[in-house]
CSV table of C-alpha atoms in Angstrom, one decimal:
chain,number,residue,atom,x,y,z
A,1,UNK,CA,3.5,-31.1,56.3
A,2,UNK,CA,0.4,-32.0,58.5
A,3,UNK,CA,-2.0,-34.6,57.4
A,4,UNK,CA,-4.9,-31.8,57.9
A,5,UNK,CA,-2.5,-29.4,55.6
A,6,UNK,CA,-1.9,-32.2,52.7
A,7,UNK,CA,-5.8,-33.0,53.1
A,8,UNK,CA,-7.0,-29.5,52.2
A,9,UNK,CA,-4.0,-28.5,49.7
A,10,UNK,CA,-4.9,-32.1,47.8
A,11,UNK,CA,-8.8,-30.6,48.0
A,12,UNK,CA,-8.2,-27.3,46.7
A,13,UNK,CA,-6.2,-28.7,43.7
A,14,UNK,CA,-8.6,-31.3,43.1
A,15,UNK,CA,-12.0,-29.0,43.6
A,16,UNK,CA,-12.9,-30.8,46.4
A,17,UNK,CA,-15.9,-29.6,49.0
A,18,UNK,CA,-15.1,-27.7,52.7
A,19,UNK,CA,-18.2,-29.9,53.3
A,20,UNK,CA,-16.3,-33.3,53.6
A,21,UNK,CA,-13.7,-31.4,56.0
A,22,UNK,CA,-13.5,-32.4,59.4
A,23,UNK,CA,-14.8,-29.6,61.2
A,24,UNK,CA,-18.1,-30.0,59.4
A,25,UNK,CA,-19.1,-33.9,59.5
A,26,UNK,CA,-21.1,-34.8,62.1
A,27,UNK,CA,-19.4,-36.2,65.0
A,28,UNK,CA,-18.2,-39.6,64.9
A,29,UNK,CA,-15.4,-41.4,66.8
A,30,UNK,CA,-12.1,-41.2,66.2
A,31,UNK,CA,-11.6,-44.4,64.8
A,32,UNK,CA,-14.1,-44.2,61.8
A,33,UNK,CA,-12.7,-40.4,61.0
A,34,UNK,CA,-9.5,-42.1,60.8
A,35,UNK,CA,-10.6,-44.6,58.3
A,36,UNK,CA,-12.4,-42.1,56.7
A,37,UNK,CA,-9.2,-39.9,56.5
A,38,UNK,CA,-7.0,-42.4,55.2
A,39,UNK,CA,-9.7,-43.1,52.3
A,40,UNK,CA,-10.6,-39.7,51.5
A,41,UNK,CA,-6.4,-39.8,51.1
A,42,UNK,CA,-6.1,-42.8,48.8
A,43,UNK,CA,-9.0,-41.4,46.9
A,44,UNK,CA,-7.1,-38.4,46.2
A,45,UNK,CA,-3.6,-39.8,45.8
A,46,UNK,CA,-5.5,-42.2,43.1
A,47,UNK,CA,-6.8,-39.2,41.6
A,48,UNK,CA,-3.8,-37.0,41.7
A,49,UNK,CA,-1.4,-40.1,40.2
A,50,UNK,CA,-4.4,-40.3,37.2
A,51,UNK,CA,-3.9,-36.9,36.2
A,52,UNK,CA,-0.2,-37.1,36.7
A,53,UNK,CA,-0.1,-39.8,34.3
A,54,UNK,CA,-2.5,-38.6,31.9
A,55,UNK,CA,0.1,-35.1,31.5
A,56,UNK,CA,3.0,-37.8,31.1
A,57,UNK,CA,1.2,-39.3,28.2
A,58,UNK,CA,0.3,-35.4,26.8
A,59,UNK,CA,3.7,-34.8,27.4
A,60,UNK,CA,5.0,-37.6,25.7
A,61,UNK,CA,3.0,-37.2,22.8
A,62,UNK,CA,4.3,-33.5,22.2
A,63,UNK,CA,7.5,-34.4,22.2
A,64,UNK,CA,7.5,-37.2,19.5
A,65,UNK,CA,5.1,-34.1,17.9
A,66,UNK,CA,8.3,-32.0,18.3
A,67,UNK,CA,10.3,-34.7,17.0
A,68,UNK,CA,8.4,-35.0,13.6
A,69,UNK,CA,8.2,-31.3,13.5
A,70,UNK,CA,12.0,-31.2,13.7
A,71,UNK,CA,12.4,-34.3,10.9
A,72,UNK,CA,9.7,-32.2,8.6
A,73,UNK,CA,11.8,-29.0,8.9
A,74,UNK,CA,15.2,-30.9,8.5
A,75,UNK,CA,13.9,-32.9,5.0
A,76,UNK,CA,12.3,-29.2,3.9
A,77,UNK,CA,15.9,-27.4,4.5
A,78,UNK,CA,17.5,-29.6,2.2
A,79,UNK,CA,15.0,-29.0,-0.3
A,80,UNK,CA,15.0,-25.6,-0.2
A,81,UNK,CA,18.5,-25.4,-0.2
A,82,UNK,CA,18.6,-27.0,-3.5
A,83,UNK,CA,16.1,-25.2,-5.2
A,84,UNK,CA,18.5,-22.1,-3.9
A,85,UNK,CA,21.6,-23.7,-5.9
A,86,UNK,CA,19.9,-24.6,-8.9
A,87,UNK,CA,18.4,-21.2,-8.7
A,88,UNK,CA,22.0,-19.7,-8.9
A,89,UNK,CA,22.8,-21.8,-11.3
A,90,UNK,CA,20.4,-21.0,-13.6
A,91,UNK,CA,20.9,-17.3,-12.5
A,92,UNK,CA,24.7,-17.9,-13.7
A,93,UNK,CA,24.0,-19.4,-16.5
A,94,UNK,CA,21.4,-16.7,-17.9
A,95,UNK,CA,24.1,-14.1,-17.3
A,96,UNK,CA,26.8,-15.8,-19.3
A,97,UNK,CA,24.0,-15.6,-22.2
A,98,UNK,CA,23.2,-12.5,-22.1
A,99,UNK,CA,26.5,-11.5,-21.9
A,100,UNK,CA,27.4,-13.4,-25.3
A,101,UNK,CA,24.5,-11.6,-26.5
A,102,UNK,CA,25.6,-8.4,-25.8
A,103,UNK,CA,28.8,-9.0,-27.6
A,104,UNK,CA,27.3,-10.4,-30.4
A,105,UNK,CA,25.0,-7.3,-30.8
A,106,UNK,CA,28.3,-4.8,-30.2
A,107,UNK,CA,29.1,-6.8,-33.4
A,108,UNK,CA,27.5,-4.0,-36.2
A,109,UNK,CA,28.7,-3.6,-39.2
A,110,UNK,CA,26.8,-2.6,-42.4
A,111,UNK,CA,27.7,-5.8,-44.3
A,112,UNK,CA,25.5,-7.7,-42.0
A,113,UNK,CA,23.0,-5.1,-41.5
A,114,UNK,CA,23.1,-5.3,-45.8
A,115,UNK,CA,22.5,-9.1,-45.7
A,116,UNK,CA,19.9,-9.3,-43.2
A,117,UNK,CA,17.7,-6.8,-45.0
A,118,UNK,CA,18.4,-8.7,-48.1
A,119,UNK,CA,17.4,-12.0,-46.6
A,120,UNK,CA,14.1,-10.7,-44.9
A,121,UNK,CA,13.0,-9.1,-48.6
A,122,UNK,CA,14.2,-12.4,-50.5
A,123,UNK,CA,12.0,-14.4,-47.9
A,124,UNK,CA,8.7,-12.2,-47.9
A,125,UNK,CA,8.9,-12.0,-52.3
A,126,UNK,CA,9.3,-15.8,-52.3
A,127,UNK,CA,6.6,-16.2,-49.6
A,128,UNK,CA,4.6,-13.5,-51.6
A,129,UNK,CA,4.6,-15.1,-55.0
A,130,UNK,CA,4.2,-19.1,-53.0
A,131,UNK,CA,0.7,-18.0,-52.0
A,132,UNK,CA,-0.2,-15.8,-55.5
A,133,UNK,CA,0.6,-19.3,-57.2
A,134,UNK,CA,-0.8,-21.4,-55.0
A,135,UNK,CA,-3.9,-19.2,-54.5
A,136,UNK,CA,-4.4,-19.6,-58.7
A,137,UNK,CA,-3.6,-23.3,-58.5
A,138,UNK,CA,-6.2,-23.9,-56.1
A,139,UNK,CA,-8.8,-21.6,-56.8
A,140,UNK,CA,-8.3,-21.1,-60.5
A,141,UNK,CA,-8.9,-17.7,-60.1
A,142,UNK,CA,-7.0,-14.2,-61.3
A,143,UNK,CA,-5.4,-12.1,-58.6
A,144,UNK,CA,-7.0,-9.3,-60.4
C-alpha cells in the first residue's frame, strides 16, 4: 500500500481534514513535505495504537465481566438445583401423608363414628357447666 493510500485511509478512520492533504497545502519543498509527512504519520500511528489500546483494555474488562457473570450463574445453579431436590422431597413426603390419610379415613366403622360423637358431647357438657360454675364463682350471680 502507498504511503499517499495509508495517509488518507489512516485520515478517514481517524476524521481527519482533506485540508492537511497534500494537494491542498501550499507549495513547499520536498524536503519539509517529507517531514511533515512522516509526522502527520507518527501522529496518526500514536493515535491509532491509543485507541487500539484503549479497546484492549474495554475488551479485557468484558471478559473478566464474562467471567464473573459465568461464576454468578454457576454458584446460582447449584442453588437452584437444591431448592428443586428439597422441593421433591417435600413433594414425596406430602404424598406419603396424604396417602396414610386416606387409609386412615377408608377406615369407617360405626364404633368410631359412636365414640367420636360421644367424646365431642362429653367435652362441650364439661366445657358447658366449667364456665356456668365458674361464671357463679366469679360473679356471684344466677344464670337465671
Amino acid at each position: 500500500m502507498s504511503t499517499t493510500n495509508s495517509r488518507q485511509l489512516k485520515s478517514s478512520l481517524f476524521g481527519g481534514s482533506r485540508e492537511n492533504s497534500p494537494a491542498t497545502q501550499p507549495t513547499i519543498n520536498n524536503h519539509s513535505r517529507s517531514i511533515y509527512n512522516e509526522q502527520e504519520e507518527d501522529l496518526e500511528h500514536e493515535e491509532f495504537n491509543k485507541q487500539t489500546g484503549e479497546l484492549g483494555n474495554n475488551a479485557r474488562a468484558l471478559k473478566e465481566l464474562a467471567h464473573d457473570m459465568n461464576d454468578e450463574l454457576a454458584v446460582q445453579v447449584d442453588y437452584l438445583r437444591g431448592t428443586n431436590i428439597k422441593a421433591t422431597e417435600a413433594n414425596t413426603s406430602l404424598g406419603k401423608t396424604m396417602k396414610k390419610l386416606d387409609e386412615i379415613l377408608e377406615v369407617k366403622t360405626t364404633r368410631h363414628m359412636c365414640i367420636i360423637i360421644w367424646s365431642i358431647v362429653i367435652i362441650f357438657f364439661i366445657f358447658y357447666y366449667s364456665i356456668r360454675f365458674l361464671y357463679q364463682f366469679l360473679f356471684g350471680g344466677n344464670t337465671k
